[in-house]
Amino acid sequence: MSVKFSVKKMGLTALLAASPLPSVARAAEHLTLRNGFEMDCARREVLEDGRLRLFLMPTSAAVAAADSSYIDVSPDAVLRVEMIPDPVFVVSPISSAGVKRASKASAEPTKAEMHTLLASAGTQHNIDEDLLAAVVKAESGGKTYAVSRTGARGLMQLMPGTASAMGVNDAFRPEQNIAGGTAYLDQLLVRYHDDATLALAAYNAGPGAVDKYHGVPPYRETRAYVARVIGEFNRRKLAARTAANQVAGLQQDQ
């Protein structure tokens, strides 16, 4: 069990190193260059010489860490920039009786309750809590009753078949949804040898699509999703690191 945790931890650390917080663009973008070339970018930065560094959507953890995952262009080479929109979450309509039952069993969890649920599931499956939190944010925006256009439900957007396979009886119950979604993500991490990028792509598009393309599928939605989760994971890790450094600084001053 400890070996499995170590492998996953290293994989997530690699994502953090490969994908620091964007200094210019914070959302995935679709860029069109004047030469007609188009690309999806996870982020872009301004270099000291004024050129733009465009970080391409990762196709695997290895590619995300490679030098070939970005290109440098002059600012006037970019003809058009289009934001790849975040998903729109639809909240499932519930009858008044359903709301009364939900208020007792499945109310929106507080921040502290969400932390407890994610920490518990993460500990059980040896998955970093911040990664699970990033998935929840990308999948549902933290809405317990979110439903996708394809019928995925709850905080981690479980399809009925997946929920059933993971032992989830009610996908709108936060504790069941997070437990089931984490168990499914764990299966994907095992399947893809702890390659978190591929596991996230499979969580979004299905393992069949990842296997077909031998990497992240060329779907704009999936590549934007992977970039969104990795970006949120990085944001959380860097925020925690900054807070720890501030506390250490205060302790030294005292």
mmCIF file of C-alpha atoms in Angstrom:
data_model
loop_
_atom_site.group_PDB
_atom_site.id
_atom_site.type_symbol
_atom_site.label_atom_id
_atom_site.label_comp_id
_atom_site.label_asym_id
_atom_site.label_seq_id
_atom_site.Cartn_x
_atom_site.Cartn_y
_atom_site.Cartn_z
ATOM 1 C CA MET A 1 0.000 0.000 0.000
ATOM 2 C CA SER A 2 2.789 2.461 0.807
ATOM 3 C CA VAL A 3 4.439 1.804 -2.550
ATOM 4 C CA LYS A 4 1.227 2.595 -4.376
ATOM 5 C CA PHE A 5 0.916 5.869 -2.514
ATOM 6 C CA SER A 6 4.494 6.816 -3.280
ATOM 7 C CA VAL A 7 4.014 6.244 -7.003
ATOM 8 C CA LYS A 8 0.870 8.341 -7.125
ATOM 9 C CA LYS A 9 2.450 11.085 -5.087
ATOM 10 C CA MET A 10 5.387 11.331 -7.488
ATOM 11 C CA GLY A 11 3.049 11.473 -10.458
ATOM 12 C CA LEU A 12 1.137 14.385 -8.967
ATOM 13 C CA THR A 13 4.347 16.174 -8.051
ATOM 14 C CA ALA A 14 5.387 15.897 -11.693
ATOM 15 C CA LEU A 15 2.142 17.586 -12.714
ATOM 16 C CA LEU A 16 2.828 20.403 -10.298
ATOM 17 C CA ALA A 17 6.338 20.914 -11.657
ATOM 18 C CA ALA A 18 5.249 20.705 -15.283
ATOM 19 C CA SER A 19 2.243 22.994 -15.001
ATOM 20 C CA PRO A 20 2.835 26.012 -12.749
ATOM 21 C CA LEU A 21 0.177 28.623 -12.333
ATOM 22 C CA PRO A 22 -0.326 30.590 -15.550
ATOM 23 C CA SER A 23 0.879 34.168 -15.374
ATOM 24 C CA VAL A 24 -1.300 35.432 -18.240
ATOM 25 C CA ALA A 25 -4.044 32.986 -19.160
ATOM 26 C CA ARG A 26 -5.898 31.135 -16.434
ATOM 27 C CA ALA A 27 -8.370 29.212 -18.616
ATOM 28 C CA ALA A 28 -7.832 26.938 -21.580
ATOM 29 C CA GLU A 29 -7.761 28.811 -24.885
ATOM 30 C CA HIS A 30 -8.037 28.042 -28.589
ATOM 31 C CA LEU A 31 -5.526 30.121 -30.562
ATOM 32 C CA THR A 32 -5.471 30.797 -34.293
ATOM 33 C CA LEU A 33 -2.154 32.015 -35.732
ATOM 34 C CA ARG A 34 -1.810 34.205 -38.808
ATOM 35 C CA ASN A 35 -0.236 31.318 -40.701
ATOM 36 C CA GLY A 36 -3.515 29.419 -40.288
ATOM 37 C CA PHE A 37 -2.277 27.026 -37.609
ATOM 38 C CA GLU A 38 -4.693 26.411 -34.727
ATOM 39 C CA MET A 39 -3.983 24.977 -31.280
ATOM 40 C CA ASP A 40 -5.471 24.508 -27.841
ATOM 41 C CA CYS A 41 -3.334 26.023 -25.090
ATOM 42 C CA ALA A 42 -3.406 25.303 -21.393
ATOM 43 C CA ARG A 43 -1.740 28.665 -20.696
ATOM 44 C CA ARG A 44 0.573 31.311 -22.163
ATOM 45 C CA GLU A 45 3.325 33.462 -20.738
ATOM 46 C CA VAL A 46 5.163 36.598 -21.855
ATOM 47 C CA LEU A 47 8.917 36.055 -22.102
ATOM 48 C CA GLU A 48 11.536 38.679 -21.280
ATOM 49 C CA ASP A 49 12.130 39.361 -24.977
ATOM 50 C CA GLY A 50 8.401 40.053 -25.513
ATOM 51 C CA ARG A 51 7.571 36.790 -27.256
ATOM 52 C CA LEU A 52 4.697 34.598 -26.158
ATOM 53 C CA ARG A 53 5.275 31.082 -24.872
ATOM 54 C CA LEU A 54 2.236 28.949 -25.682
ATOM 55 C CA PHE A 55 1.890 25.807 -23.565
ATOM 56 C CA LEU A 56 0.001 23.174 -25.538
ATOM 57 C CA MET A 57 -2.616 20.887 -24.054
ATOM 58 C CA PRO A 58 -0.849 17.828 -22.584
ATOM 59 C CA THR A 59 -1.327 14.443 -24.245
ATOM 60 C CA SER A 60 0.322 12.552 -21.374
ATOM 61 C CA ALA A 61 2.255 13.301 -18.217
ATOM 62 C CA ALA A 62 5.503 12.719 -20.115
ATOM 63 C CA VAL A 63 4.538 15.185 -22.833
ATOM 64 C CA ALA A 64 3.439 17.710 -20.235
ATOM 65 C CA ALA A 65 6.962 17.682 -18.812
ATOM 66 C CA ALA A 66 8.749 17.778 -22.173
ATOM 67 C CA ASP A 67 10.203 20.876 -23.821
ATOM 68 C CA SER A 68 8.112 20.149 -26.903
ATOM 69 C CA SER A 69 4.942 20.913 -24.946
ATOM 70 C CA TYR A 70 5.265 24.629 -25.741
ATOM 71 C CA ILE A 71 6.144 26.889 -28.653
ATOM 72 C CA ASP A 72 7.378 30.494 -28.713
ATOM 73 C CA VAL A 73 5.823 33.022 -31.101
ATOM 74 C CA SER A 74 5.798 36.784 -31.541
ATOM 75 C CA PRO A 75 2.667 38.535 -30.231
ATOM 76 C CA ASP A 76 1.617 39.653 -33.720
ATOM 77 C CA ALA A 77 1.653 36.028 -34.894
ATOM 78 C CA VAL A 78 -1.556 35.423 -32.934
ATOM 79 C CA LEU A 79 -4.623 36.267 -35.005
ATOM 80 C CA ARG A 80 -7.396 35.212 -32.669
ATOM 81 C CA VAL A 81 -7.824 33.934 -29.111
ATOM 82 C CA GLU A 82 -10.994 32.129 -28.043
ATOM 83 C CA MET A 83 -11.665 31.007 -24.514
ATOM 84 C CA ILE A 84 -12.648 27.372 -24.126
ATOM 85 C CA PRO A 85 -15.645 27.805 -21.816
ATOM 86 C CA ASP A 86 -16.000 26.030 -18.524
ATOM 87 C CA PRO A 87 -18.857 23.527 -18.434
ATOM 88 C CA VAL A 88 -22.307 24.765 -17.462
ATOM 89 C CA PHE A 89 -23.688 22.847 -14.516
ATOM 90 C CA VAL A 90 -27.412 22.144 -14.392
ATOM 91 C CA VAL A 91 -28.947 21.580 -10.973
ATOM 92 C CA SER A 92 -31.443 18.734 -10.929
ATOM 93 C CA PRO A 93 -34.991 19.910 -10.121
ATOM 94 C CA ILE A 94 -36.220 18.356 -6.877
ATOM 95 C CA SER A 95 -39.760 18.318 -5.557
ATOM 96 C CA SER A 96 -40.530 20.033 -2.268
ATOM 97 C CA ALA A 97 -40.728 16.629 -0.618
ATOM 98 C CA GLY A 98 -37.386 15.767 -2.133
ATOM 99 C CA VAL A 99 -35.880 18.977 -0.791
ATOM 100 C CA LYS A 100 -37.138 18.101 2.682
ATOM 101 C CA ARG A 101 -35.514 14.670 2.475
ATOM 102 C CA ALA A 102 -32.351 16.185 1.005
ATOM 103 C CA SER A 103 -32.083 18.717 3.822
ATOM 104 C CA LYS A 104 -31.726 15.786 6.220
ATOM 105 C CA ALA A 105 -29.563 13.444 4.183
ATOM 106 C CA SER A 106 -27.998 15.175 1.185
ATOM 107 C CA ALA A 107 -27.761 18.900 1.852
ATOM 108 C CA GLU A 108 -24.888 20.791 0.285
ATOM 109 C CA PRO A 109 -21.847 19.962 2.441
ATOM 110 C CA THR A 110 -20.070 22.771 4.232
ATOM 111 C CA LYS A 111 -16.430 23.520 3.435
ATOM 112 C CA ALA A 112 -15.359 21.580 6.521
ATOM 113 C CA GLU A 113 -17.600 18.636 5.645
ATOM 114 C CA MET A 114 -16.282 18.592 2.080
ATOM 115 C CA HIS A 115 -12.717 18.551 3.406
ATOM 116 C CA THR A 116 -13.563 15.592 5.635
ATOM 117 C CA LEU A 117 -15.208 13.648 2.800
ATOM 118 C CA LEU A 118 -12.333 14.269 0.381
ATOM 119 C CA ALA A 119 -9.672 13.540 2.978
ATOM 120 C CA SER A 120 -11.359 10.289 3.963
ATOM 121 C CA ALA A 121 -11.743 9.100 0.360
ATOM 122 C CA GLY A 122 -8.209 10.209 -0.486
ATOM 123 C CA THR A 123 -6.751 8.328 2.459
ATOM 124 C CA GLN A 124 -8.675 5.170 1.581
ATOM 125 C CA HIS A 125 -7.421 5.181 -2.027
ATOM 126 C CA ASN A 126 -4.063 6.919 -1.528
ATOM 127 C CA ILE A 127 -5.026 9.823 -3.768
ATOM 128 C CA ASP A 128 -4.101 13.401 -2.963
ATOM 129 C CA GLU A 129 -7.060 15.288 -1.489
ATOM 130 C CA ASP A 130 -6.274 18.354 -3.587
ATOM 131 C CA LEU A 131 -6.575 16.308 -6.776
ATOM 132 C CA LEU A 132 -10.007 15.098 -5.684
ATOM 133 C CA ALA A 133 -11.040 18.668 -4.849
ATOM 134 C CA ALA A 134 -9.867 19.791 -8.285
ATOM 135 C CA VAL A 135 -11.924 17.052 -9.942
ATOM 136 C CA VAL A 136 -15.018 18.042 -7.954
ATOM 137 C CA LYS A 137 -14.618 21.677 -8.995
ATOM 138 C CA ALA A 138 -14.134 20.792 -12.670
ATOM 139 C CA GLU A 139 -16.930 18.244 -12.718
ATOM 140 C CA SER A 140 -19.732 19.963 -10.829
ATOM 141 C CA GLY A 141 -18.509 23.268 -9.462
ATOM 142 C CA GLY A 142 -19.115 21.715 -6.039
ATOM 143 C CA LYS A 143 -22.870 21.339 -6.624
ATOM 144 C CA THR A 144 -24.348 18.225 -5.017
ATOM 145 C CA TYR A 145 -27.290 18.064 -7.445
ATOM 146 C CA ALA A 146 -25.447 18.920 -10.664
ATOM 147 C CA VAL A 147 -26.535 16.896 -13.703
ATOM 148 C CA SER A 148 -24.707 16.930 -17.046
ATOM 149 C CA ARG A 149 -26.361 16.850 -20.462
ATOM 150 C CA THR A 150 -25.394 13.173 -20.682
ATOM 151 C CA GLY A 151 -26.915 12.271 -17.315
ATOM 152 C CA ALA A 152 -23.830 12.288 -15.066
ATOM 153 C CA ARG A 153 -24.802 13.171 -11.516
ATOM 154 C CA GLY A 154 -23.498 14.744 -8.358
ATOM 155 C CA LEU A 155 -20.244 16.211 -7.139
ATOM 156 C CA MET A 156 -17.959 13.947 -9.179
ATOM 157 C CA GLN A 157 -20.471 13.529 -12.031
ATOM 158 C CA LEU A 158 -20.997 9.784 -12.012
ATOM 159 C CA MET A 159 -22.843 8.146 -14.883
ATOM 160 C CA PRO A 160 -25.520 5.701 -13.672
ATOM 161 C CA GLY A 161 -23.542 2.671 -14.880
ATOM 162 C CA THR A 162 -20.344 3.850 -13.210
ATOM 163 C CA ALA A 163 -22.184 4.705 -10.006
ATOM 164 C CA SER A 164 -23.722 1.226 -9.909
ATOM 165 C CA ALA A 165 -20.366 -0.437 -10.570
ATOM 166 C CA MET A 166 -18.805 1.543 -7.722
ATOM 167 C CA GLY A 167 -21.562 0.598 -5.288
ATOM 168 C CA VAL A 168 -23.227 4.027 -5.263
ATOM 169 C CA ASN A 169 -26.952 3.782 -4.581
ATOM 170 C CA ASP A 170 -27.663 7.528 -4.596
ATOM 171 C CA ALA A 171 -25.287 9.726 -6.605
ATOM 172 C CA PHE A 172 -26.809 12.826 -4.997
ATOM 173 C CA ARG A 173 -25.513 11.834 -1.560
ATOM 174 C CA PRO A 174 -22.106 13.565 -1.233
ATOM 175 C CA GLU A 175 -20.455 10.798 0.788
ATOM 176 C CA GLN A 176 -21.512 8.110 -1.700
ATOM 177 C CA ASN A 177 -20.676 10.184 -4.760
ATOM 178 C CA ILE A 178 -17.194 11.105 -3.563
ATOM 179 C CA ALA A 179 -16.488 7.552 -2.432
ATOM 180 C CA GLY A 180 -17.591 6.174 -5.798
ATOM 181 C CA GLY A 181 -15.838 8.819 -7.880
ATOM 182 C CA THR A 182 -12.603 8.359 -5.959
ATOM 183 C CA ALA A 183 -12.776 4.579 -6.332
ATOM 184 C CA TYR A 184 -13.285 4.997 -10.086
ATOM 185 C CA LEU A 185 -10.389 7.446 -10.379
ATOM 186 C CA ASP A 186 -8.257 4.971 -8.424
ATOM 187 C CA GLN A 187 -9.098 2.251 -10.958
ATOM 188 C CA LEU A 188 -8.074 4.559 -13.800
ATOM 189 C CA LEU A 189 -4.784 5.462 -12.109
ATOM 190 C CA VAL A 190 -4.008 1.762 -11.755
ATOM 191 C CA ARG A 191 -5.004 1.133 -15.381
ATOM 192 C CA TYR A 192 -2.708 3.892 -16.664
ATOM 193 C CA HIS A 193 0.172 3.133 -14.310
ATOM 194 C CA ASP A 194 -0.333 6.267 -12.194
ATOM 195 C CA ASP A 195 -0.256 8.610 -15.195
ATOM 196 C CA ALA A 196 -2.618 11.196 -13.710
ATOM 197 C CA THR A 197 -3.047 13.010 -17.036
ATOM 198 C CA LEU A 198 -4.310 9.890 -18.791
ATOM 199 C CA ALA A 199 -6.469 8.939 -15.804
ATOM 200 C CA LEU A 200 -8.124 12.360 -15.834
ATOM 201 C CA ALA A 201 -8.682 12.149 -19.595
ATOM 202 C CA ALA A 202 -10.285 8.732 -19.140
ATOM 203 C CA TYR A 203 -12.449 10.068 -16.303
ATOM 204 C CA ASN A 204 -13.780 12.686 -18.710
ATOM 205 C CA ALA A 205 -13.934 10.886 -22.056
ATOM 206 C CA GLY A 206 -13.852 7.241 -21.015
ATOM 207 C CA PRO A 207 -10.943 4.778 -21.074
ATOM 208 C CA GLY A 208 -12.002 3.555 -24.515
ATOM 209 C CA ALA A 209 -11.194 6.938 -26.051
ATOM 210 C CA VAL A 210 -7.826 7.126 -24.281
ATOM 211 C CA ASP A 211 -6.918 3.625 -25.447
ATOM 212 C CA LYS A 212 -8.031 4.379 -28.993
ATOM 213 C CA TYR A 213 -5.796 7.439 -29.320
ATOM 214 C CA HIS A 214 -2.999 6.094 -27.094
ATOM 215 C CA GLY A 215 -3.138 9.269 -25.038
ATOM 216 C CA VAL A 216 -5.424 12.198 -24.323
ATOM 217 C CA PRO A 217 -8.129 12.159 -27.048
ATOM 218 C CA PRO A 218 -8.128 15.094 -29.483
ATOM 219 C CA TYR A 219 -11.362 16.405 -28.001
ATOM 220 C CA ARG A 220 -11.302 20.062 -27.049
ATOM 221 C CA GLU A 221 -13.578 19.442 -24.078
ATOM 222 C CA THR A 222 -11.353 16.671 -22.708
ATOM 223 C CA ARG A 223 -8.094 18.562 -23.157
ATOM 224 C CA ALA A 224 -9.608 21.641 -21.552
ATOM 225 C CA TYR A 225 -10.867 19.463 -18.705
ATOM 226 C CA VAL A 226 -7.431 17.958 -18.060
ATOM 227 C CA ALA A 227 -5.834 21.409 -18.098
ATOM 228 C CA ARG A 228 -8.537 22.743 -15.787
ATOM 229 C CA VAL A 229 -8.051 19.995 -13.197
ATOM 230 C CA ILE A 230 -4.253 20.227 -13.286
ATOM 231 C CA GLY A 231 -4.446 24.021 -13.012
ATOM 232 C CA GLU A 232 -6.740 23.845 -9.975
ATOM 233 C CA PHE A 233 -4.534 21.186 -8.389
ATOM 234 C CA ASN A 234 -1.491 23.422 -8.895
ATOM 235 C CA ARG A 235 -3.331 26.449 -7.522
ATOM 236 C CA ARG A 236 -4.156 24.568 -4.335
ATOM 237 C CA LYS A 237 -0.626 23.243 -3.880
ATOM 238 C CA LEU A 238 1.001 26.608 -4.490
ATOM 239 C CA ALA A 239 -1.471 28.344 -2.160
ATOM 240 C CA ALA A 240 -0.667 25.818 0.577
ATOM 241 C CA ARG A 241 3.048 26.273 -0.038
ATOM 242 C CA THR A 242 2.728 30.062 0.135
ATOM 243 C CA ALA A 243 0.740 29.858 3.369
ATOM 244 C CA ALA A 244 3.318 27.506 4.908
ATOM 245 C CA ASN A 245 6.140 29.868 3.939
ATOM 246 C CA GLN A 246 4.297 32.809 5.479
ATOM 247 C CA VAL A 247 3.785 30.908 8.741
ATOM 248 C CA ALA A 248 7.451 29.911 8.774
ATOM 249 C CA GLY A 249 8.421 33.548 8.186
ATOM 250 C CA LEU A 250 6.282 34.745 11.094
ATOM 251 C CA GLN A 251 7.771 32.103 13.375
ATOM 252 C CA GLN A 252 11.296 33.216 12.448
ATOM 253 C CA ASP A 253 10.420 36.849 13.142
ATOM 254 C CA GLN A 254 9.265 35.882 16.601
#
